[in-house]
Amino acid sequence: MEHRIVGPGPYRATRLWNETVELFRAKMPLRKHRCRFKSYEHCFTAAEAVDWLHELLRCSQNFGPEVTRKQTVQLLKKFLKNHVIEDIKGKWGQEDFEDNRHLYRFPPSSPLKPYPKKPPYQKDVIKFPEWNDPAPGTSQENIPVRPVVMNSEMWYKRHSIAIGEVPACRLVHRRQLTEANVEEIWKSMTLSYLQKILGLDSLEEVLDIKLVNSKFIIHNVYSVSKQGVVILDDKSKELPHWVLSAMKCLANWPNCSDLKQPMYLGFEKDVFKTIADYYGHLKEPLLTFHLFDAFVSVLGLLQKEKVAVEAFQICCLLLPPENRRKLQLLMRMMARICLNKEMPPLCDGFGTRTLMVQTFSRCILCSKDEVDLDELLAARLVTFLMDNYQEILKVPLDLQTSIEERVAHLRRVQIKYPGADMDITLSAPSFCRQISPEEFEYQRSYGSQEPLAALLEEVITDAKLSSKEKKKKLKQFQKSYPEVYQERFPTPESEALLFPEKPKPKPQLLMWALKKPFQPFQRTRSFRM
């Protein structure tokens, strides 16, 4: 029984459903059974199906060992309702599934759930306000510009380095960022951060960007108490006083020797039931219907605990502040109850941890349209939340720092020098493209040779240089870059063509050149007769 890991991405709940159905139909053992003096081939009992599917879900990394037998029965009821299985007489839909000896079989064909089609959302994340973006209804000419002339002394004072006289420059004051600009930056960078962690090309299939409220993000980051719990501006959205008192009572449950606590037999069970009834009647789950797909998508990252925690941190920042506060208080109470060894059993037949997950999973995560794996997915998420709630409900400092630096950069005055392109703005950070080792070796070997070859050609074609100066520069280039020089002049003949030999002028005939070389005087015979 192997269950493939379904990673993050769009329609993860539907993909999990189809994966479980296919595996159940392919691997569930079928055999011959007798019922009321009649034999049936290729069938199974309800109890056999519960045993096999329960073991499959517990061993699956998509669900985990927290899956209970009751949840498995609920899933098989949905299998029967959706005609994944049918009873031995072919009935399905309205029939009830119970953990007994009733016989079931697979229908000839089991339709898998199609992936829902959502309307296309805006693919591009909200654009950051750039440096020179004009305010709505204004032109670039209205930006105030103040020319400043700086000398070396002023420059040295500012930059701790004297570089001589500095040309005239001017300070370009970016238009003042409005509150709406800052909210756009928070929303855009937060969604970009979430998209990067999930590894998705777009968030449109798991999240409607238009429904994300940037005010919620900013409030959840800055309006918090010393304990990290969100502080609400509207006190009418707070938990009722009696619910908050009941939660504090169970979270700080005293020892049995403490007589100040009003107690009677079963007191703690009544207090817990009061809390469960309040959360069970919420109009919307704490993680909201809108963010259901996003949280379910993060469940595919649970194998990488650190990455999953970061993704949950971002998703929880998108919650309305009142939902985030209720979630923080509830998770803190649940974790403390589970760790309190002095706490009496709150339910017969269930462990404290299992009871916490079963009681509050549906009020924490649930889809607006009934999804067949809601309970299993919610239990998986609540278990992880309960184990890591302190980290998950913290504000991610890396995200907060990067956004604050971005806002500060956009508010900073920019210095422009003469000749600089005034329309060029500082672009957002970009990521390097990964290249192959072969391409790296090629760039390392030949990437610098092209500009060097161009430099050599400039020296060769420079008409202002005399032959003597040109020969001197070429000798220096040959000594520094022999490979580039050798490629340009592979033979001495090719180099000689650059400097053709000039014809030498014939030397003038001198009178002394006509005379014979000096010879010692010899007496000659006289011609006299």
Coordinates of C-alpha atoms in Angstrom, one line a residue:
M1 CA 0.0 0.0 0.0
E2 CA 1.9 3.0 -1.3
H3 CA 0.4 6.4 -1.2
R4 CA 2.2 9.0 -3.3
I5 CA 3.0 12.4 -1.6
V6 CA 0.7 15.0 -3.1
G7 CA 2.7 18.3 -2.9
P8 CA 1.5 21.9 -2.8
G9 CA -0.4 23.3 -5.6
P10 CA -3.8 24.0 -7.0
Y11 CA -6.7 21.7 -6.2
R12 CA -4.8 19.6 -3.7
A13 CA -7.9 18.4 -2.0
T14 CA -9.3 17.1 -5.3
R15 CA -6.0 15.4 -6.2
L16 CA -5.9 13.7 -2.8
W17 CA -9.4 12.5 -3.3
N18 CA -8.6 11.0 -6.7
E19 CA -5.4 9.5 -5.4
T20 CA -7.1 7.8 -2.5
V21 CA -10.0 6.5 -4.7
E22 CA -7.6 5.0 -7.3
L23 CA -5.5 3.4 -4.6
F24 CA -8.5 2.0 -2.8
R25 CA -10.0 0.5 -5.9
A26 CA -6.7 -1.0 -7.0
K27 CA -5.5 -2.5 -3.7
M28 CA -8.5 -3.3 -1.6
P29 CA -8.6 -7.1 -1.3
L30 CA -11.7 -8.7 -2.8
R31 CA -13.0 -12.3 -2.1
K32 CA -16.0 -14.5 -2.1
H33 CA -18.6 -13.9 0.7
R34 CA -21.8 -15.6 1.7
C35 CA -24.9 -13.7 2.9
R36 CA -28.2 -15.3 3.6
F37 CA -27.5 -18.6 1.9
K38 CA -26.2 -16.9 -1.2
S39 CA -22.6 -16.4 -2.5
Y40 CA -21.2 -13.2 -3.9
E41 CA -17.9 -12.9 -5.8
H42 CA -15.4 -10.0 -5.7
C43 CA -16.8 -8.1 -2.7
F44 CA -15.8 -7.1 0.8
T45 CA -17.4 -6.3 4.1
A46 CA -17.8 -2.9 5.6
A47 CA -15.5 -3.8 8.5
E48 CA -12.8 -5.1 6.1
A49 CA -13.0 -1.8 4.1
V50 CA -12.6 0.2 7.3
D51 CA -9.6 -1.9 8.5
W52 CA -7.8 -1.6 5.1
L53 CA -8.5 2.1 4.4
H54 CA -7.7 3.1 8.0
E55 CA -4.3 1.5 7.8
L56 CA -3.7 3.1 4.4
L57 CA -4.5 6.6 5.7
R58 CA -2.4 6.2 8.9
C59 CA 0.6 5.1 6.9
S60 CA 0.2 7.8 4.3
Q61 CA 2.4 10.9 4.7
N62 CA -0.5 13.0 3.3
F63 CA -2.7 12.2 6.4
G64 CA -0.6 10.7 9.2
P65 CA -1.1 8.5 12.2
E66 CA -3.6 10.8 13.8
V67 CA -6.4 9.5 11.5
T68 CA -9.1 7.7 13.6
R69 CA -11.3 4.8 12.7
K70 CA -14.3 7.1 13.0
Q71 CA -12.9 9.4 10.4
T72 CA -12.3 6.5 8.1
V73 CA -15.9 5.5 8.5
Q74 CA -17.0 9.0 7.6
L75 CA -14.8 8.9 4.4
L76 CA -16.3 5.5 3.4
K77 CA -19.8 7.1 3.8
K78 CA -18.7 9.7 1.3
F79 CA -17.3 7.0 -1.0
L80 CA -20.8 5.4 -0.9
K81 CA -22.5 8.7 -1.5
N82 CA -20.3 9.5 -4.5
H83 CA -20.7 5.9 -6.0
V84 CA -17.1 4.9 -5.4
I85 CA -18.6 1.8 -3.8
E86 CA -22.1 0.3 -3.7
D87 CA -23.8 -2.3 -1.7
I88 CA -24.0 -5.9 -3.0
K89 CA -27.4 -5.2 -4.5
G90 CA -26.2 -2.1 -6.4
K91 CA -27.7 0.5 -4.0
W92 CA -25.8 3.7 -3.3
G93 CA -26.3 7.4 -2.5
Q94 CA -29.0 7.3 0.1
E95 CA -27.8 4.2 1.9
D96 CA -25.9 4.6 5.1
F97 CA -22.5 3.0 5.7
E98 CA -21.7 1.4 9.1
D99 CA -18.8 -0.5 10.5
N100 CA -20.4 -3.9 10.3
R101 CA -20.5 -7.1 8.2
H102 CA -22.6 -5.6 5.4
L103 CA -21.3 -6.5 1.9
Y104 CA -20.1 -3.9 -0.6
R105 CA -18.5 -4.0 -4.1
F106 CA -17.0 -1.7 -6.6
P107 CA -19.2 -0.5 -9.5
P108 CA -18.0 -1.1 -13.0
S109 CA -16.7 2.5 -13.3
S110 CA -15.7 4.9 -10.6
P111 CA -15.9 8.5 -11.8
L112 CA -13.0 10.6 -10.4
K113 CA -13.7 14.2 -9.4
P114 CA -12.9 16.7 -12.2
Y115 CA -10.7 19.7 -11.3
P116 CA -12.8 22.8 -10.8
K117 CA -12.5 25.7 -13.2
K118 CA -12.0 29.0 -11.5
P119 CA -12.3 32.4 -13.3
P120 CA -9.0 33.8 -14.3
Y121 CA -7.6 36.2 -11.7
Q122 CA -5.0 38.9 -12.1
K123 CA -1.8 37.1 -12.8
D124 CA 0.6 39.9 -12.1
V125 CA 1.2 40.7 -8.5
I126 CA 0.6 44.4 -7.7
K127 CA 3.3 46.5 -9.1
F128 CA 5.6 48.3 -6.6
P129 CA 5.5 52.1 -6.7
E130 CA 8.8 53.0 -8.5
W131 CA 11.0 55.9 -7.7
N132 CA 9.8 58.3 -10.4
D133 CA 6.2 57.2 -10.6
P134 CA 4.0 60.4 -10.6
A135 CA 1.1 60.7 -8.3
P136 CA -2.3 60.2 -10.0
G137 CA -3.3 63.3 -11.9
T138 CA 0.2 64.8 -11.8
S139 CA 3.1 64.9 -14.2
Q140 CA 6.8 64.3 -13.7
E141 CA 7.5 68.0 -14.1
N142 CA 5.8 68.7 -10.8
I143 CA 8.5 66.8 -8.8
P144 CA 10.5 69.4 -6.9
V145 CA 14.2 69.4 -7.9
R146 CA 16.8 71.4 -6.0
P147 CA 20.2 71.8 -7.7
V148 CA 23.1 71.5 -5.4
V149 CA 26.8 72.3 -6.0
M150 CA 29.1 70.2 -4.0
N151 CA 32.9 70.7 -3.5
S152 CA 35.5 68.2 -2.3
E153 CA 35.2 69.3 1.3
M154 CA 31.4 68.7 1.4
W155 CA 31.8 65.4 -0.3
Y156 CA 34.5 64.3 2.1
K157 CA 32.2 65.2 5.1
R158 CA 29.4 63.1 3.6
H159 CA 31.3 60.1 2.3
S160 CA 34.6 60.1 4.3
I161 CA 36.7 60.2 1.1
A162 CA 38.1 63.2 -0.8
I163 CA 37.9 62.8 -4.5
G164 CA 38.4 66.3 -5.6
E165 CA 35.9 68.6 -7.2
V166 CA 32.5 67.0 -7.9
P167 CA 30.4 68.1 -10.8
A168 CA 27.1 69.8 -10.1
C169 CA 24.3 67.3 -9.1
R170 CA 20.7 67.6 -8.1
L171 CA 18.6 65.8 -5.5
V172 CA 15.5 64.2 -6.9
H173 CA 12.8 64.0 -4.2
R174 CA 10.4 61.1 -4.8
R175 CA 6.8 61.9 -4.3
Q176 CA 5.7 61.2 -0.8
L177 CA 4.4 57.6 -0.4
T178 CA 0.8 57.6 0.6
E179 CA -0.8 55.1 2.9
A180 CA -2.3 53.3 -0.1
N181 CA 1.2 53.0 -1.6
V182 CA 2.6 51.4 1.5
E183 CA -0.4 49.0 1.7
E184 CA 0.2 47.9 -1.9
I185 CA 3.9 47.2 -1.1
W186 CA 3.0 45.1 1.9
K187 CA 0.4 43.1 -0.1
S188 CA 2.6 42.6 -3.1
M189 CA 5.7 41.5 -1.3
T190 CA 3.8 39.2 1.1
L191 CA 2.1 37.4 -1.8
S192 CA 5.4 37.2 -3.7
Y193 CA 7.0 35.7 -0.7
L194 CA 4.2 33.1 -0.3
Q195 CA 4.4 32.2 -4.0
K196 CA 8.1 31.7 -3.8
I197 CA 7.8 29.4 -0.7
L198 CA 5.0 27.3 -2.4
G199 CA 7.0 27.0 -5.6
L200 CA 4.0 28.0 -7.8
D201 CA 4.1 29.9 -11.0
S202 CA 1.0 31.8 -9.9
L203 CA -1.3 32.0 -6.8
E204 CA -4.4 32.4 -8.9
E205 CA -5.5 28.8 -8.4
V206 CA -5.1 28.7 -4.6
L207 CA -5.9 32.3 -3.8
D208 CA -8.0 35.2 -5.1
I209 CA -5.6 38.1 -4.8
K210 CA -8.4 40.6 -5.0
L211 CA -9.8 39.4 -1.7
V212 CA -6.5 39.8 0.2
N213 CA -6.8 42.9 2.5
S214 CA -3.4 44.7 3.0
K215 CA -4.7 46.4 6.1
F216 CA -5.1 43.0 7.8
I217 CA -1.4 42.2 7.1
I218 CA -0.2 45.5 8.5
H219 CA -2.4 45.2 11.6
N220 CA -1.3 41.6 12.3
V221 CA 2.4 42.7 12.1
Y222 CA 2.3 45.8 14.3
S223 CA -0.7 45.7 16.5
V224 CA 0.3 42.9 18.9
S225 CA 0.8 42.6 22.6
K226 CA 4.1 41.6 24.4
Q227 CA 2.9 38.0 24.2
G228 CA 2.5 38.3 20.4
V229 CA -1.3 38.2 20.4
V230 CA -3.2 40.6 18.1
I231 CA -4.8 43.6 19.7
L232 CA -8.2 44.5 18.2
D233 CA -9.2 48.1 17.7
D234 CA -12.9 47.1 17.6
K235 CA -13.6 45.6 21.0
S236 CA -17.0 44.4 19.9
K237 CA -15.2 41.7 17.9
E238 CA -13.4 40.3 21.0
L239 CA -14.3 36.9 22.4
P240 CA -17.2 37.1 24.9
H241 CA -16.0 37.5 28.4
W242 CA -17.5 34.2 29.6
V243 CA -15.7 32.3 26.8
L244 CA -12.4 33.9 27.5
S245 CA -12.7 33.2 31.2
A246 CA -13.5 29.5 30.4
M247 CA -10.4 29.3 28.2
K248 CA -8.2 30.8 30.8
C249 CA -9.6 28.4 33.4
L250 CA -8.6 25.3 31.3
A251 CA -5.3 26.8 30.1
N252 CA -4.2 27.5 33.7
W253 CA -5.8 24.5 35.3
P254 CA -4.6 24.4 39.0
N255 CA -3.5 21.4 41.0
C256 CA -6.0 19.4 43.0
S257 CA -4.7 21.0 46.2
D258 CA -5.8 24.5 45.1
L259 CA -9.1 25.0 46.9
K260 CA -9.7 28.5 45.4
Q261 CA -10.8 27.0 42.1
P262 CA -14.6 26.4 42.1
M263 CA -14.8 22.7 41.3
Y264 CA -17.3 19.9 41.3
L265 CA -17.3 16.5 39.7
G266 CA -17.3 17.0 36.0
F267 CA -16.6 20.7 36.3
E268 CA -13.8 20.7 33.7
K269 CA -16.0 18.8 31.2
D270 CA -18.7 21.4 31.4
V271 CA -16.2 24.2 30.9
F272 CA -14.7 22.5 27.9
K273 CA -18.2 21.9 26.4
T274 CA -18.9 25.6 26.8
I275 CA -15.8 26.5 24.8
A276 CA -16.5 23.8 22.1
D277 CA -20.1 25.0 21.7
Y278 CA -19.0 28.6 21.1
Y279 CA -16.4 27.7 18.5
G280 CA -18.7 25.1 16.9
H281 CA -21.3 27.8 16.1
L282 CA -19.0 30.2 14.2
K283 CA -20.4 31.4 10.9
E284 CA -17.0 30.8 9.2
P285 CA -13.9 28.8 10.2
L286 CA -11.1 30.7 11.7
L287 CA -8.9 30.2 8.6
T288 CA -11.8 31.5 6.4
F289 CA -13.3 29.9 3.4
H290 CA -11.3 32.2 1.1
L291 CA -7.9 30.8 2.3
F292 CA -8.9 27.1 2.4
D293 CA -7.1 26.2 -0.8
A294 CA -4.0 28.1 0.3
F295 CA -3.7 26.3 3.7
V296 CA -4.5 22.9 2.1
S297 CA -1.7 23.6 -0.4
V298 CA 0.7 24.3 2.4
L299 CA -0.1 20.8 3.9
G300 CA 1.9 19.3 1.0
L301 CA 5.1 20.8 2.5
L302 CA 4.8 19.1 5.9
Q303 CA 7.7 16.9 5.0
K304 CA 9.9 20.0 5.1
E305 CA 8.9 21.3 8.5
K306 CA 10.8 24.6 8.4
V307 CA 9.4 25.5 5.0
A308 CA 5.9 24.6 6.1
V309 CA 6.2 26.8 9.2
E310 CA 7.3 29.7 7.0
A311 CA 4.4 29.2 4.6
F312 CA 1.9 28.9 7.5
Q313 CA 3.3 32.2 8.9
I314 CA 2.5 34.0 5.7
C315 CA -1.0 32.5 5.3
C316 CA -1.9 33.4 8.9
L317 CA -0.8 37.0 8.3
L318 CA -3.6 37.2 5.6
L319 CA -6.3 36.4 8.2
P320 CA -8.6 39.1 9.6
P321 CA -7.2 40.3 12.9
E322 CA -10.2 39.0 14.9
N323 CA -9.7 35.5 13.4
R324 CA -6.0 35.6 14.1
R325 CA -6.6 36.6 17.7
K326 CA -9.2 33.8 18.3
L327 CA -6.8 31.3 16.7
Q328 CA -3.9 32.4 18.8
L329 CA -5.9 32.1 22.1
L330 CA -7.5 28.7 21.0
M331 CA -4.2 27.1 20.0
R332 CA -2.5 28.3 23.2
M333 CA -5.3 26.7 25.3
M334 CA -5.2 23.5 23.3
A335 CA -1.4 23.1 23.7
R336 CA -1.4 23.8 27.4
I337 CA -4.3 21.3 28.0
C338 CA -2.4 18.6 26.1
L339 CA 0.8 19.3 28.1
N340 CA -0.9 19.5 31.5
K341 CA -0.6 16.1 33.3
E342 CA -2.9 17.3 36.1
M343 CA -5.8 17.8 33.8
P344 CA -8.6 15.2 34.4
P345 CA -9.9 13.3 31.3
L346 CA -12.3 15.6 29.4
C347 CA -13.9 12.7 27.5
D348 CA -14.3 9.0 28.1
G349 CA -12.8 6.9 25.3
F350 CA -10.6 9.7 23.7
G351 CA -7.2 10.9 24.7
T352 CA -6.8 14.6 25.4
R353 CA -4.8 15.2 22.2
T354 CA -7.2 13.3 20.0
L355 CA -10.1 15.1 21.6
M356 CA -8.6 18.5 21.0
V357 CA -8.1 17.7 17.3
Q358 CA -11.5 16.2 16.8
T359 CA -13.3 19.0 18.6
F360 CA -11.8 22.0 17.0
S361 CA -10.5 20.9 13.6
R362 CA -13.7 21.7 11.7
C363 CA -14.1 25.2 13.3
I364 CA -10.5 25.9 12.3
L365 CA -10.4 24.6 8.7
C366 CA -13.4 23.9 6.4
S367 CA -14.3 24.6 2.8
K368 CA -17.4 26.5 1.8
D369 CA -18.4 23.7 -0.6
E370 CA -18.4 20.4 1.2
V371 CA -15.2 18.7 0.4
D372 CA -14.9 15.0 1.0
L373 CA -11.5 15.1 2.7
D374 CA -12.3 18.2 4.9
E375 CA -12.1 16.3 8.2
L376 CA -8.9 14.5 7.4
L377 CA -7.1 17.6 6.1
A378 CA -8.4 19.7 9.0
A379 CA -7.1 17.1 11.5
R380 CA -3.7 17.0 9.8
L381 CA -3.4 20.8 9.8
V382 CA -4.6 21.3 13.4
T383 CA -2.2 18.7 14.6
F384 CA 0.7 20.5 13.0
L385 CA -0.6 23.9 14.3
M386 CA -0.8 22.6 17.8
D387 CA 2.8 21.3 17.7
N388 CA 4.2 24.4 16.2
Y389 CA 1.8 27.2 17.1
Q390 CA 4.4 29.4 18.8
E391 CA 6.5 29.6 15.6
I392 CA 3.6 29.7 13.1
L393 CA 1.8 32.6 14.8
K394 CA 4.9 34.8 15.0
V395 CA 5.6 37.6 12.5
P396 CA 8.2 36.5 9.9
L397 CA 11.1 38.8 10.6
D398 CA 12.7 38.3 7.2
L399 CA 9.5 39.4 5.4
Q400 CA 9.0 42.4 7.7
T401 CA 12.6 43.6 7.3
S402 CA 12.6 43.3 3.6
I403 CA 9.3 45.3 3.2
E404 CA 10.5 48.0 5.6
E405 CA 13.7 48.4 3.7
R406 CA 11.8 48.6 0.5
V407 CA 9.6 51.4 1.8
A408 CA 12.6 53.2 3.3
H409 CA 14.4 53.0 -0.1
L410 CA 11.5 54.5 -2.0
R411 CA 11.3 57.4 0.5
R412 CA 15.0 58.1 0.3
V413 CA 16.2 61.1 -1.7
Q414 CA 18.1 60.2 -4.9
I415 CA 21.2 62.0 -6.2
K416 CA 21.4 62.6 -9.9
Y417 CA 24.5 63.7 -11.8
P418 CA 24.7 65.5 -15.2
G419 CA 24.5 63.0 -18.0
A420 CA 22.7 60.4 -16.0
D421 CA 19.5 59.1 -17.4
M422 CA 16.8 60.7 -15.2
D423 CA 14.2 58.2 -16.2
I424 CA 16.2 55.2 -15.0
T425 CA 14.8 53.9 -11.7
L426 CA 16.1 51.4 -9.3
S427 CA 14.6 48.1 -10.3
A428 CA 13.4 45.5 -7.8
P429 CA 15.9 42.7 -6.9
S430 CA 16.1 40.0 -9.5
F431 CA 17.4 36.5 -9.4
C432 CA 20.3 35.0 -11.3
R433 CA 19.7 32.5 -14.0
Q434 CA 21.3 29.1 -13.4
I435 CA 23.6 28.0 -16.2
S436 CA 25.1 24.6 -17.1
P437 CA 28.7 23.7 -16.3
E438 CA 29.5 23.7 -20.0
E439 CA 28.1 27.2 -20.5
F440 CA 30.1 28.4 -17.4
E441 CA 33.4 27.0 -18.8
Y442 CA 32.7 28.7 -22.2
Q443 CA 32.0 32.0 -20.5
R444 CA 35.0 31.7 -18.4
S445 CA 37.3 30.9 -21.3
Y446 CA 35.8 33.2 -24.0
G447 CA 33.7 35.7 -22.2
S448 CA 36.7 38.1 -21.6
Q449 CA 38.3 37.5 -25.0
E450 CA 35.7 39.4 -27.0
P451 CA 36.3 42.8 -25.4
L452 CA 40.0 42.2 -25.5
A453 CA 39.8 41.4 -29.2
A454 CA 37.8 44.6 -29.7
L455 CA 40.4 46.6 -27.8
L456 CA 43.1 45.1 -30.1
E457 CA 41.2 46.2 -33.2
E458 CA 40.9 49.7 -31.8
V459 CA 44.7 49.9 -31.4
I460 CA 45.2 48.5 -35.0
T461 CA 42.8 50.9 -36.6
D462 CA 43.7 54.0 -34.6
A463 CA 45.0 56.4 -37.3
K464 CA 46.2 58.9 -34.7
L465 CA 48.9 56.6 -33.5
S466 CA 52.3 56.7 -35.2
S467 CA 53.8 53.4 -36.3
K468 CA 56.3 53.5 -33.5
E469 CA 53.6 54.0 -30.8
K470 CA 51.4 51.4 -32.4
K471 CA 54.2 48.9 -32.4
K472 CA 55.0 49.6 -28.8
K473 CA 51.3 49.1 -27.8
L474 CA 51.0 45.9 -29.8
K475 CA 54.1 44.6 -28.1
Q476 CA 52.6 45.3 -24.7
F477 CA 49.3 43.7 -25.7
Q478 CA 51.2 40.6 -27.0
K479 CA 53.0 40.3 -23.7
S480 CA 49.9 40.6 -21.6
Y481 CA 47.4 38.6 -23.7
P482 CA 49.3 36.3 -26.0
E483 CA 46.3 34.1 -26.8
V484 CA 44.2 36.9 -28.1
Y485 CA 47.2 38.3 -30.0
Q486 CA 48.0 34.9 -31.5
E487 CA 44.4 34.5 -32.7
R488 CA 44.6 37.9 -34.5
F489 CA 48.0 37.4 -35.9
P490 CA 48.5 33.7 -36.3
T491 CA 51.6 34.0 -38.5
P492 CA 54.5 36.5 -38.7
E493 CA 53.3 37.3 -42.3
S494 CA 49.9 38.5 -41.0
E495 CA 51.6 40.8 -38.6
A496 CA 54.0 42.1 -41.3
L497 CA 51.0 43.1 -43.4
L498 CA 50.1 45.7 -40.8
F499 CA 53.5 47.4 -41.1
P500 CA 54.6 47.2 -44.8
E501 CA 58.3 47.9 -45.4
K502 CA 58.9 51.2 -47.1
P503 CA 61.4 51.2 -50.1
K504 CA 64.9 52.4 -49.0
P505 CA 66.2 55.5 -51.0
K506 CA 69.4 54.8 -53.0
P507 CA 72.5 56.4 -51.4
Q508 CA 74.0 59.4 -53.2
L509 CA 77.3 58.9 -55.0
L510 CA 80.1 60.7 -53.3
M511 CA 83.4 61.6 -54.8
W512 CA 85.3 59.8 -52.2
A513 CA 83.4 56.7 -53.0
L514 CA 84.9 56.6 -56.5
K515 CA 88.4 56.6 -55.3
K516 CA 90.1 53.4 -54.7
P517 CA 90.8 52.3 -51.2
F518 CA 94.0 53.6 -49.8
Q519 CA 97.0 51.8 -51.0
P520 CA 100.7 52.2 -50.2
F521 CA 102.6 54.3 -52.6
Q522 CA 104.4 52.4 -55.3
R523 CA 106.9 53.6 -57.7
T524 CA 105.8 53.4 -61.2
R525 CA 107.8 53.1 -64.3
S526 CA 108.5 56.4 -65.9
F527 CA 107.0 56.9 -69.3
R528 CA 109.7 59.1 -70.3
M529 CA 111.9 57.8 -73.0

